[in-house]
mmCIF file of C-alpha atoms in Angstrom:
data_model
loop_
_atom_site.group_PDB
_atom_site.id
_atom_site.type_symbol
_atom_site.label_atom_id
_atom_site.label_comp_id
_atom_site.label_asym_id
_atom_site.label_seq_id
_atom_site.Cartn_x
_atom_site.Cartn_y
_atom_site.Cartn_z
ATOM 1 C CA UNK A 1 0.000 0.000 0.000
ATOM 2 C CA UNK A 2 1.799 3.642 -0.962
ATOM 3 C CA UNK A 3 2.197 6.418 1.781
ATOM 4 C CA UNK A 4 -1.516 7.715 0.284
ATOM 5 C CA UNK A 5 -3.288 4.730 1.357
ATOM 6 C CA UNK A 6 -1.433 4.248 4.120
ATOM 7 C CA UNK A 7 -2.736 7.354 5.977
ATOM 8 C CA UNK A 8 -4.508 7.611 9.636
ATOM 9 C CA UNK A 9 -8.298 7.643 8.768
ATOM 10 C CA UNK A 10 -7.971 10.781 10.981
ATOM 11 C CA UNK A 11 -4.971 12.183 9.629
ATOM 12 C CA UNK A 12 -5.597 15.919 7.741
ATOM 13 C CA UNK A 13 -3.755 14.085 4.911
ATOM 14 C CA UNK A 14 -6.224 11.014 3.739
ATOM 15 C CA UNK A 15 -8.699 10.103 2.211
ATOM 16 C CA UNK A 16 -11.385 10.758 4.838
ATOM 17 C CA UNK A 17 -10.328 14.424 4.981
ATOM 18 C CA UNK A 18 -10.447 15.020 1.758
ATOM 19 C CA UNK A 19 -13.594 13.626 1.216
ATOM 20 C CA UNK A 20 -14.763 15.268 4.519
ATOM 21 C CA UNK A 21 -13.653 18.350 2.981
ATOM 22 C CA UNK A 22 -15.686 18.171 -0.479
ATOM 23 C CA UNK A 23 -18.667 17.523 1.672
ATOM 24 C CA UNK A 24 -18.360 20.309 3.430
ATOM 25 C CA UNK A 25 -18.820 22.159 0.263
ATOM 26 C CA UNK A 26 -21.096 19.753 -1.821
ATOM 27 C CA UNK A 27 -22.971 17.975 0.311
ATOM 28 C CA UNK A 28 -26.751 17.332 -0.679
ATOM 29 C CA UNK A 29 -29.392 19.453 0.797
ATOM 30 C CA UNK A 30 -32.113 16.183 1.665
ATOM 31 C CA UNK A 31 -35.048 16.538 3.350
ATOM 32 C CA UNK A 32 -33.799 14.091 6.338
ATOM 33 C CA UNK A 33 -30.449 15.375 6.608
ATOM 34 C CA UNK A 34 -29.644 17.734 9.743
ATOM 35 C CA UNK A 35 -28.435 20.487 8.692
ATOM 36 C CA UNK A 36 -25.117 22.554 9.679
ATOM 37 C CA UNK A 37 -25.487 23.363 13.179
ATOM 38 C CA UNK A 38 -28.628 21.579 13.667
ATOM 39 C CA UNK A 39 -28.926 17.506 15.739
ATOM 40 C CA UNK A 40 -29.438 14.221 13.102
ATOM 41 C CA UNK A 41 -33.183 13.260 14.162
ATOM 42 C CA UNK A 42 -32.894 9.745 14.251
ATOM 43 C CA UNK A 43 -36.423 8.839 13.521
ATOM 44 C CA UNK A 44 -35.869 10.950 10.067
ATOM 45 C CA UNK A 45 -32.316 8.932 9.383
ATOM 46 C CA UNK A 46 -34.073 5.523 9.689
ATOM 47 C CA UNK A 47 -37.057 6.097 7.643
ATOM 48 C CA UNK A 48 -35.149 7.377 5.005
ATOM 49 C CA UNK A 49 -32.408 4.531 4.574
ATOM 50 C CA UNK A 50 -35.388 2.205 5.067
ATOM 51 C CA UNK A 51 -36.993 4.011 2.325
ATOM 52 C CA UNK A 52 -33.938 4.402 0.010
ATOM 53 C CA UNK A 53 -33.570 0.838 -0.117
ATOM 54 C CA UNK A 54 -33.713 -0.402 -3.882
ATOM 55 C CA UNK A 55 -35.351 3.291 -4.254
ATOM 56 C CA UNK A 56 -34.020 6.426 -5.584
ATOM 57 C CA UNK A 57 -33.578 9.231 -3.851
ATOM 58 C CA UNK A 58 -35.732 11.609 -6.425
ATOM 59 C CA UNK A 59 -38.891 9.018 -5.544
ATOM 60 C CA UNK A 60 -37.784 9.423 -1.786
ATOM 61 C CA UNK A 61 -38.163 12.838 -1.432
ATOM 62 C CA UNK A 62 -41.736 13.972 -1.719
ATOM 63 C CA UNK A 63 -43.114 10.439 -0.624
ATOM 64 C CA UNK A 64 -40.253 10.726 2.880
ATOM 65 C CA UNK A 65 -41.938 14.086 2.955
ATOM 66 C CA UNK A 66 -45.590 13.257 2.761
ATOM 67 C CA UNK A 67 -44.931 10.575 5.244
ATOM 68 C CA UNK A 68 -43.233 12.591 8.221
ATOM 69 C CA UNK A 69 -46.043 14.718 7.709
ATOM 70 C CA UNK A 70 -49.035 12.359 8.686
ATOM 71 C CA UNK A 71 -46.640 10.430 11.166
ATOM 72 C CA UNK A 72 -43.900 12.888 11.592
ATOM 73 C CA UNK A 73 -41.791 11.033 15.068
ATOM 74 C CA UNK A 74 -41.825 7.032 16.394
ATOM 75 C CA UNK A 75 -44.837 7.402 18.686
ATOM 76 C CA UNK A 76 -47.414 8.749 15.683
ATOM 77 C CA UNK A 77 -46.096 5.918 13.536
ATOM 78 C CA UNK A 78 -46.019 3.261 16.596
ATOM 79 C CA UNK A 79 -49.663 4.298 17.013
ATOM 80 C CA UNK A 80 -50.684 3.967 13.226
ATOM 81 C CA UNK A 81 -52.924 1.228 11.896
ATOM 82 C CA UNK A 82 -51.284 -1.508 10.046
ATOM 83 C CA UNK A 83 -53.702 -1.325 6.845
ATOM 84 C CA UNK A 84 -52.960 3.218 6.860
ATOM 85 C CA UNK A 85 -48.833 2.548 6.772
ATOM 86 C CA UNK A 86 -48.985 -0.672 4.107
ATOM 87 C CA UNK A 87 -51.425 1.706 2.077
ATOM 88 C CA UNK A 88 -48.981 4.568 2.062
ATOM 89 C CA UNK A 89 -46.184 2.452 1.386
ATOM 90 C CA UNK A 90 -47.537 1.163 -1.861
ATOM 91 C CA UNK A 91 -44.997 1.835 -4.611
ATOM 92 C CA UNK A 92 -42.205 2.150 -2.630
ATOM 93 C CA UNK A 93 -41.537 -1.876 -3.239
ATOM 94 C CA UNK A 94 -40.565 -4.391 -0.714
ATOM 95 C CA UNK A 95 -43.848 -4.258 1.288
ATOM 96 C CA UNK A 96 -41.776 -6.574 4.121
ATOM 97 C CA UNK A 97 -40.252 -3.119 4.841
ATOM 98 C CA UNK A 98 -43.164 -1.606 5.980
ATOM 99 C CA UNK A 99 -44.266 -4.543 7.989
ATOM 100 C CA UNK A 100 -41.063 -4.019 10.055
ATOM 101 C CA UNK A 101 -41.466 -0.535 10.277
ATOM 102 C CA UNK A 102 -44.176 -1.345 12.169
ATOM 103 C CA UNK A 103 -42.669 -3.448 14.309
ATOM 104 C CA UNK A 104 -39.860 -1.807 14.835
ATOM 105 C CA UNK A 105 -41.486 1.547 15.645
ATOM 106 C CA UNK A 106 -43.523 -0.024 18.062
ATOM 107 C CA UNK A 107 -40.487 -1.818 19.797
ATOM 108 C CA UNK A 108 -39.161 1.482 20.001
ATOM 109 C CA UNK A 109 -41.959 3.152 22.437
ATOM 110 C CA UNK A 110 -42.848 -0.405 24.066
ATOM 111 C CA UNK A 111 -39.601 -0.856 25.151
ATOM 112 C CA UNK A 112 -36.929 1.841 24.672
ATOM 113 C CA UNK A 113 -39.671 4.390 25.629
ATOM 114 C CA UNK A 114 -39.954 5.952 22.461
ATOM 115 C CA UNK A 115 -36.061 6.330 22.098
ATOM 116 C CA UNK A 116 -33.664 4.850 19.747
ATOM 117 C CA UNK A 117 -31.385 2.723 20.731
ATOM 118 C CA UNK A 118 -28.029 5.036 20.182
ATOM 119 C CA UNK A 119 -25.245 2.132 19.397
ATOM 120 C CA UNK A 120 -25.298 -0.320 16.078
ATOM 121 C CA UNK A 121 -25.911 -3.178 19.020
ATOM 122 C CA UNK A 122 -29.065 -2.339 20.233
ATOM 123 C CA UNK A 123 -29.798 -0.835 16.961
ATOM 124 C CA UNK A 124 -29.608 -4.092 14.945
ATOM 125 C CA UNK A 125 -31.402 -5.776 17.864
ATOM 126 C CA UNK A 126 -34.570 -4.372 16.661
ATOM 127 C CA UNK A 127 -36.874 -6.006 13.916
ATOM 128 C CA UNK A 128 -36.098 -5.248 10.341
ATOM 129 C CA UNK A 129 -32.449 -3.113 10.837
ATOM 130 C CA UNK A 130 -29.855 -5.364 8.801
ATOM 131 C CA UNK A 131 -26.242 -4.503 9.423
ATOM 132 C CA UNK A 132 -26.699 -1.747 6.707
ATOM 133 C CA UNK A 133 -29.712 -0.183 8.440
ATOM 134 C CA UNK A 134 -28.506 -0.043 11.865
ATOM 135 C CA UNK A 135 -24.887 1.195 11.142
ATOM 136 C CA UNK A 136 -26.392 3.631 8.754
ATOM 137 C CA UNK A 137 -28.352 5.285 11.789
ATOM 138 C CA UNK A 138 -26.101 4.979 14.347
ATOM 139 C CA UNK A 139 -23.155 7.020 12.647
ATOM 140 C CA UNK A 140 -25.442 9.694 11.078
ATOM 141 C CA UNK A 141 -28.143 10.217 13.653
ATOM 142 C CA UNK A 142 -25.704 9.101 17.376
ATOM 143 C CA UNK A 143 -21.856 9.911 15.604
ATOM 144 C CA UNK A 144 -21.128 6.577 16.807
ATOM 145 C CA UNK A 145 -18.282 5.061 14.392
ATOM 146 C CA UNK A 146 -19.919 2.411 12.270
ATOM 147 C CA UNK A 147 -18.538 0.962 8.980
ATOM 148 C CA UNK A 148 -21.760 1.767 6.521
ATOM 149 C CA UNK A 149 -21.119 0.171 3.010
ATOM 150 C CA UNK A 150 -24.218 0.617 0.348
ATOM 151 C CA UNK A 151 -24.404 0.190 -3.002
ATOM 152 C CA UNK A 152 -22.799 3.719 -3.889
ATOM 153 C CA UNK A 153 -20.014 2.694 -1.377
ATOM 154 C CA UNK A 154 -19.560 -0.805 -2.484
ATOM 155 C CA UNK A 155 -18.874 1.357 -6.232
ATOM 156 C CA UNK A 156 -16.234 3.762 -4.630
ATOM 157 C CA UNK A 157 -14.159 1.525 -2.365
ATOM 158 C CA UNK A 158 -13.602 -1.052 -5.641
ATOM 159 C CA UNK A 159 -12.266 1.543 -7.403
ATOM 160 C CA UNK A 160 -10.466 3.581 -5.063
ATOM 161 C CA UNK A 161 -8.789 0.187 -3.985
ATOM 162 C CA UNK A 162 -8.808 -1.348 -7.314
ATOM 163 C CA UNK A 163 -10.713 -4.292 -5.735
ATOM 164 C CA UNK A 164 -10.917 -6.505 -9.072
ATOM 165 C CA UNK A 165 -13.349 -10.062 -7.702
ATOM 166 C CA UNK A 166 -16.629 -9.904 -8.932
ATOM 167 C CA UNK A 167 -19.719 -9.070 -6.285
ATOM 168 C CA UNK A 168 -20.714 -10.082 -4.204
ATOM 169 C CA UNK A 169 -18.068 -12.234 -3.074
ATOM 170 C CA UNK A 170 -15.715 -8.814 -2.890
ATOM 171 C CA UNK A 171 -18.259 -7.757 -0.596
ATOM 172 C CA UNK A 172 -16.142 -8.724 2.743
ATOM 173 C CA UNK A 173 -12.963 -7.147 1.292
ATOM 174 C CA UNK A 174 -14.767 -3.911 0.110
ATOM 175 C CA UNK A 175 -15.665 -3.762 3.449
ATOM 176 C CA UNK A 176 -12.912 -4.187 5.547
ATOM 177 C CA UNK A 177 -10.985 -1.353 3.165
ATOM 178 C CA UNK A 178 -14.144 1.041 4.006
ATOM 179 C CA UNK A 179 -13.536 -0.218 7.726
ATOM 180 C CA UNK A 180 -9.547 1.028 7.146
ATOM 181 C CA UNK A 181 -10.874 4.473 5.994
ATOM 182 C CA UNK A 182 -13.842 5.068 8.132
ATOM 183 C CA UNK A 183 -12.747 8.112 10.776
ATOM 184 C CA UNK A 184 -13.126 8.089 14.346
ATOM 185 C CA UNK A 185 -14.608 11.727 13.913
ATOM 186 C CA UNK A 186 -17.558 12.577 11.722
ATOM 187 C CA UNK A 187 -18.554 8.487 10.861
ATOM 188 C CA UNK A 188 -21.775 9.683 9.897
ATOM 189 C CA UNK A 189 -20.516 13.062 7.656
ATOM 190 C CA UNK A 190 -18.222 10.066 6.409
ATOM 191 C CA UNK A 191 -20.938 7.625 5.270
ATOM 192 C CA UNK A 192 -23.043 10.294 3.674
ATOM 193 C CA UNK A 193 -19.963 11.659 1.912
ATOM 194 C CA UNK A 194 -19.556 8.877 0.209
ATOM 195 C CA UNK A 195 -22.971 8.153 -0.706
ATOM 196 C CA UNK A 196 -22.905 12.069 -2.265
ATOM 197 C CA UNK A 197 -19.703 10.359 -3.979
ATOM 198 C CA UNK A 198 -21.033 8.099 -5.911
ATOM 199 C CA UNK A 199 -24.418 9.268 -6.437
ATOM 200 C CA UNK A 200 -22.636 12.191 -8.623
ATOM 201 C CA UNK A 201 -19.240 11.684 -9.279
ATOM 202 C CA UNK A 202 -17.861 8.152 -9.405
ATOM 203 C CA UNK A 203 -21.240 7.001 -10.723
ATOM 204 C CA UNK A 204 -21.722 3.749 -12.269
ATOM 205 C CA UNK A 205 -21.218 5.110 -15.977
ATOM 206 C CA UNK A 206 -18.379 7.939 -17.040
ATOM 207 C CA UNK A 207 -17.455 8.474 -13.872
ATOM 208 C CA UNK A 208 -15.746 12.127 -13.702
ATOM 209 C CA UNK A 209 -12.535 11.477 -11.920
ATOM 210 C CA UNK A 210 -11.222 14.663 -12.977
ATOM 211 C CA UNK A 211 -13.162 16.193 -10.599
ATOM 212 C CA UNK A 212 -13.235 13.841 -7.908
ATOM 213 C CA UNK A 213 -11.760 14.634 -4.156
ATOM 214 C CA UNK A 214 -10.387 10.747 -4.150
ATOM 215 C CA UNK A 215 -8.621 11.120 -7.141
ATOM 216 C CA UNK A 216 -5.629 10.912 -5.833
ATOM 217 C CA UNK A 217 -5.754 7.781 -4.034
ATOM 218 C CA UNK A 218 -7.711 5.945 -6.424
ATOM 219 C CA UNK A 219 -5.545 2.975 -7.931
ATOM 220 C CA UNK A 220 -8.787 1.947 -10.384
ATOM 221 C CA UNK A 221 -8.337 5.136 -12.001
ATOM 222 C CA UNK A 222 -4.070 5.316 -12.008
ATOM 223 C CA UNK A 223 -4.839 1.712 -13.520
ATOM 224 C CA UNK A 224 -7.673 3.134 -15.825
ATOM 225 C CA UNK A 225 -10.190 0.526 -14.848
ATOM 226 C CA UNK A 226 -12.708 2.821 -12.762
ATOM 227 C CA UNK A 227 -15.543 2.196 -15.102
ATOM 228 C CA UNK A 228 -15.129 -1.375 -15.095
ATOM 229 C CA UNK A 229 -15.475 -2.073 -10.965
ATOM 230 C CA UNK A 230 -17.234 -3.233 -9.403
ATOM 231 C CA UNK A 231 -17.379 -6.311 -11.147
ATOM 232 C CA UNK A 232 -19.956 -8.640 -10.880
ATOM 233 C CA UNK A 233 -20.682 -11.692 -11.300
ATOM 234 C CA UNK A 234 -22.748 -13.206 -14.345
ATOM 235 C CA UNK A 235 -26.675 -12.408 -13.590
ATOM 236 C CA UNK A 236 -28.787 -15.812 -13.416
ATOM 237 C CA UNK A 237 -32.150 -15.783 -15.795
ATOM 238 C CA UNK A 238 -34.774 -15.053 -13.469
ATOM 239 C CA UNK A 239 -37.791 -17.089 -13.881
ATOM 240 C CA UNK A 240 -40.981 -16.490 -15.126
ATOM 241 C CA UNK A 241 -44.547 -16.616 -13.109
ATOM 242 C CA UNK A 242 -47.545 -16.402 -15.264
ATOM 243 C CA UNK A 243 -51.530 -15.578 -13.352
ATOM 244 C CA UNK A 244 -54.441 -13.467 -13.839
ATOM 245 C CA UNK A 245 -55.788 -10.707 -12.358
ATOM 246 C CA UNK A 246 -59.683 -9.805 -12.377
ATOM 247 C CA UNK A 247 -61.848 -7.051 -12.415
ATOM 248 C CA UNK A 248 -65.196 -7.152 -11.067
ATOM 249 C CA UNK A 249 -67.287 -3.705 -11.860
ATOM 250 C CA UNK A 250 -70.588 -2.583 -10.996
ATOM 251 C CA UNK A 251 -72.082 0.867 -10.326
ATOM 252 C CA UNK A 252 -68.109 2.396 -10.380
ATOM 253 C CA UNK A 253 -67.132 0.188 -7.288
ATOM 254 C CA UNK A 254 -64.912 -2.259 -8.426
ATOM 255 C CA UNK A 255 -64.075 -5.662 -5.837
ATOM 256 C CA UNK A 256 -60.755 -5.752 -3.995
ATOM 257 C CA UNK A 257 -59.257 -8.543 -1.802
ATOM 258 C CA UNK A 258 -56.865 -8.453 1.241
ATOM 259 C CA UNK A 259 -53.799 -10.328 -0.028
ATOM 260 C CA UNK A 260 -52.196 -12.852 2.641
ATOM 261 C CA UNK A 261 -50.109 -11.567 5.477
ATOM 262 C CA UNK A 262 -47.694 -13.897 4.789
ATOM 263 C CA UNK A 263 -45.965 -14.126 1.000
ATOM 264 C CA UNK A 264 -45.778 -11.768 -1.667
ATOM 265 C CA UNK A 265 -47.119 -8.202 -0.935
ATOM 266 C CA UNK A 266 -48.416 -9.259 2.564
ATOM 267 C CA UNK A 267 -51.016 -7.606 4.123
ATOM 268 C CA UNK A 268 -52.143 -5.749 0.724
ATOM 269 C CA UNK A 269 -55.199 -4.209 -0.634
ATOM 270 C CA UNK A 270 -55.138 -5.785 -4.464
ATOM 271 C CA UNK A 271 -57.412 -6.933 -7.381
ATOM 272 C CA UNK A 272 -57.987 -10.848 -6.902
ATOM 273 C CA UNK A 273 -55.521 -13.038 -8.717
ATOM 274 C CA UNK A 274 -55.622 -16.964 -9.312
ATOM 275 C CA UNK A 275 -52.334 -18.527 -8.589
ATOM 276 C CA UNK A 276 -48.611 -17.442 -10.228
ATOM 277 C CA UNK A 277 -47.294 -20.417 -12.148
ATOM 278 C CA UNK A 278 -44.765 -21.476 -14.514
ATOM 279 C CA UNK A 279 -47.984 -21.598 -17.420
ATOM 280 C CA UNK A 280 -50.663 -19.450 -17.894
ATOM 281 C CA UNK A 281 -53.065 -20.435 -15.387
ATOM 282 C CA UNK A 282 -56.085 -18.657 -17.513
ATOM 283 C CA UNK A 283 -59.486 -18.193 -15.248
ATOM 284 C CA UNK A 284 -58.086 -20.592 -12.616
ATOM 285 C CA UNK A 285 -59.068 -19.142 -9.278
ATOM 286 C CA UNK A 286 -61.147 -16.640 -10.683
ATOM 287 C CA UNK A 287 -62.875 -14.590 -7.709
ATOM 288 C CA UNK A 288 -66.775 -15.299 -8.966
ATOM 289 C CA UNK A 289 -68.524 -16.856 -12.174
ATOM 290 C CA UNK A 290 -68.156 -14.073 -14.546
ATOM 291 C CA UNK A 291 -68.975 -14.245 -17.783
ATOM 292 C CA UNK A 292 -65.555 -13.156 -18.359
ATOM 293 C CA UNK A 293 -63.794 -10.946 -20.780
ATOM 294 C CA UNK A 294 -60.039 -11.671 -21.061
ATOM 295 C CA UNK A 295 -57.861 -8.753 -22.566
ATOM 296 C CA UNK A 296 -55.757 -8.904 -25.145
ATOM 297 C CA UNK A 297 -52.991 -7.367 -22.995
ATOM 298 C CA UNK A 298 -50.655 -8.258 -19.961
ATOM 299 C CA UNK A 299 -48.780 -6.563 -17.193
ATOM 300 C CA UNK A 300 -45.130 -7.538 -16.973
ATOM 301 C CA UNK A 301 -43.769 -6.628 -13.216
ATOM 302 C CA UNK A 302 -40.132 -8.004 -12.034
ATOM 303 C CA UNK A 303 -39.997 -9.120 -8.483
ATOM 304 C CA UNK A 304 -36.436 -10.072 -7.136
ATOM 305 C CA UNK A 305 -36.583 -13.592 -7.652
ATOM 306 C CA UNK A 306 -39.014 -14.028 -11.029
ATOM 307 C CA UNK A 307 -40.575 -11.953 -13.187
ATOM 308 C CA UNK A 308 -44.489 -11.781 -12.914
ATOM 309 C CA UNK A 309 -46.829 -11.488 -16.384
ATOM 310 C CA UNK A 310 -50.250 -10.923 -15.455
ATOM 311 C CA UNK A 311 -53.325 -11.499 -17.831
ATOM 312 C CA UNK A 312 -56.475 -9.192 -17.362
ATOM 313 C CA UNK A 313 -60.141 -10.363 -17.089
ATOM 314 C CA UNK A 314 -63.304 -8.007 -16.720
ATOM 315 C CA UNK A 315 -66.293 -9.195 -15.576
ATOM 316 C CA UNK A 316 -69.438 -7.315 -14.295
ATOM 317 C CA UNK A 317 -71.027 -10.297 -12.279
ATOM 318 C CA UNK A 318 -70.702 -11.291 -8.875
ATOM 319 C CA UNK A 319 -68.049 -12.101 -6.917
ATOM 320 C CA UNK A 320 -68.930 -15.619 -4.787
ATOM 321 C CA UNK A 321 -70.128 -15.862 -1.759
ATOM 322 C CA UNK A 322 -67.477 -17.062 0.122
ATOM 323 C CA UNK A 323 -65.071 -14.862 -1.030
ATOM 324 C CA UNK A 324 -63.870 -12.201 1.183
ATOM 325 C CA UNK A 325 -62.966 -8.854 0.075
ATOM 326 C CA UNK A 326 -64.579 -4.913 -0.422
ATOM 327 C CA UNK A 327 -66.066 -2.647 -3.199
ATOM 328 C CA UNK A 328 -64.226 0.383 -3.497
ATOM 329 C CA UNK A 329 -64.990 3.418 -6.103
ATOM 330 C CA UNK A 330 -63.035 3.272 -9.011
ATOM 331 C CA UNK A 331 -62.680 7.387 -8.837
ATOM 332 C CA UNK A 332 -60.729 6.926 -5.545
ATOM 333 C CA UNK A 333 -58.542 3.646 -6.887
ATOM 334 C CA UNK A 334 -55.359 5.720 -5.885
ATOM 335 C CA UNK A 335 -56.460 5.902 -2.105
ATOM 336 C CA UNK A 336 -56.477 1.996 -2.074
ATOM 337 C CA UNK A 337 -52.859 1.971 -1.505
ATOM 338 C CA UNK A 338 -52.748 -1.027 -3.940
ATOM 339 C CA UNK A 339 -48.817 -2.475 -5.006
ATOM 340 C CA UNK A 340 -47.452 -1.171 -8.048
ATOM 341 C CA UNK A 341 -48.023 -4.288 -10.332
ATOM 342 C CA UNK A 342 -51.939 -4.252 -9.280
ATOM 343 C CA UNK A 343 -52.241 -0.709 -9.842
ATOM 344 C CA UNK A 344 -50.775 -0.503 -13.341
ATOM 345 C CA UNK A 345 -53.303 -3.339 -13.983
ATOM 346 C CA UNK A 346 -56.079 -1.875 -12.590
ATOM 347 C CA UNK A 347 -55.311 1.631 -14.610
ATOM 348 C CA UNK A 348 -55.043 -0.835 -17.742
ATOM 349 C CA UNK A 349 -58.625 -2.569 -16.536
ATOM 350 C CA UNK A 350 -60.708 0.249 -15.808
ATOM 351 C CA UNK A 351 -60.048 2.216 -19.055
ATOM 352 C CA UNK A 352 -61.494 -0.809 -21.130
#
């Protein structure tokens, strides 16, 4: 390692004070970031990087902001109904997220009354916080020094280390380099330095090294691979999932069902669906007799493991008996809070 690398994480001659420095100047004015002067509300850190996950942060922004506004601290949202928080979480993705919001808000007030935890420990004792999560909050909301690696870090600690083996098995190195340049002081400035970093300089594509605060200690780009690491691994074919989903109409209500609480989109308000299989299951497990009219169009959603393609039937019978669900007005569809596959189905569905 050369004298650059080599440096204190603290020293006024390293990496983390450059990059300390640049943030100083460039850092990203975010609607749950403390500002200069002002105390990290840890309530606001942890519903953002719970939010941010697999989410950008333009999408964040106004739904972060609409949230702390109905349920702006831990004892609002501890207090919320189940159904109100999975209903504003719709299209955020990852609806197990919200569940553990839940759960983890109301762990908070039952028993740290109504305090975070201020240490990655207790942090990552609570439900839902991951390693990522819990160091996340505990450097930027408590200063506490915590090694936080996301997917923007992963990106800049490859290159600026030249870490060459494919992700995710460089996933243990690139973190025990971010652990070597993590400071004592300012872990939490740190972290969101580096997301800043590679959110608009050493982005995935053309990064712009010539302006970057790292540049000097970056061996990727003395080697002139930046734009090639991290590498990763070659992505497996997902799988595809094949089912239907139905439209029952009358007088401008249209019939939705509760989805399980356990599986796919938990807890969810969506239109009724037969099952997902490897064929097209056609009007298998269709909600009531019909007649039925079957579309000639699909919805194509990708889940993390398999790609869902959803037929669309329209029916204006009844839905059966035993089948448990509500009516709810078309007009007001976007209150339902329904997932986004369901509600680019139902926007197909109701124009027809």
């Amino acid at each position: 390692m050369d004298a650059k690398h080599s440096s204190s994480p603290d020293s006024t001659d390293g990496p983390a004070a450059r990059l300390l420095a640049w943030y100083d100047r460039h850092a990203r004015d975010l609607p749950w970031r403390a500002r200069p002067g002002e105390m990290p509300d840890p309530y606001r850190v942890w519903l953002s990087e719970v939010m941010l996950q697999q989410t950008t942060v333009a999408a964040v922004g106004p739904r972060f902001t609409a949230w702390v506004e109905r349920w702006p601290d831990i004892a609002s949202l501890a207090a919320a109904p189940d159904e109100a928080i999975m209903a504003a979480w719709a299209g955020l993705g990852y609806y197990a997220r919200a569940r553990n919001l839940v759960k983890a808000a109301r762990a908070v007030v039952a028993e740290h009354g109504g305090q975070f935890p201020a240490t990655e420990a207790g942090l990552r004792a609570l439900p839902g916080l991951g390693a990522y999560t819990a160091a996340a909050v505990a450097a930027i909301a408590f200063g506490e020094r915590a090694v936080v690696v996301d997917a923007n870090v992963e990106r800049v600690v490859a290159r600026l280390f030249a870490i060459a083996t494919p992700l995710p098995a460089a996933r243990p190195a690139i973190r025990a380099a971010t652990d070597r340049i993590t400071p004592q002081a300012r872990a939490g400035d740190f972290a969101q330095a580096m997301m800043d970093l590679g959110s608009a300089i050493c982005t995935v594509k053309k990064p712009q090294c010539l302006l970057c605060p790292l540049a000097v200690d970056c061996r990727a780009r003395v080697e002139g691979i930046a734009d090639t690491l991290p590498a990763k691994a070659p992505r497996k074919e997902r799988p595809s999932r094949h089912g239907t989903a139905f439209w029952i109409e009358q007088e401008g209500q249209v019939w939705l069902v509760r989805r399980p609480a356990k599986g796919m989109l938990g807890g969810m308000r969506a239109l009724p669906t037969g099952p997902w299989e490897d064929e097209r299951p056609g009007l298998a497990g269709a909600p009531g007799q019909g007649p039925w009219v079957i579309l000639n169009d699909t919805v194509v959603h990708g889940f993390t493991h398999f790609g869902l393609e959803l037929a669309l039937a329209k029916s204006e019978g009844e839905p059966d008996d035993s089948a448990a669900g509500e009516w709810w007005p078309v007009a007001d569809l976007e209150t339902a809070g329904l997932p986004t596959v369901f509600a680019r189905a139902a926007d197909r569905l109701k124009r027809v």
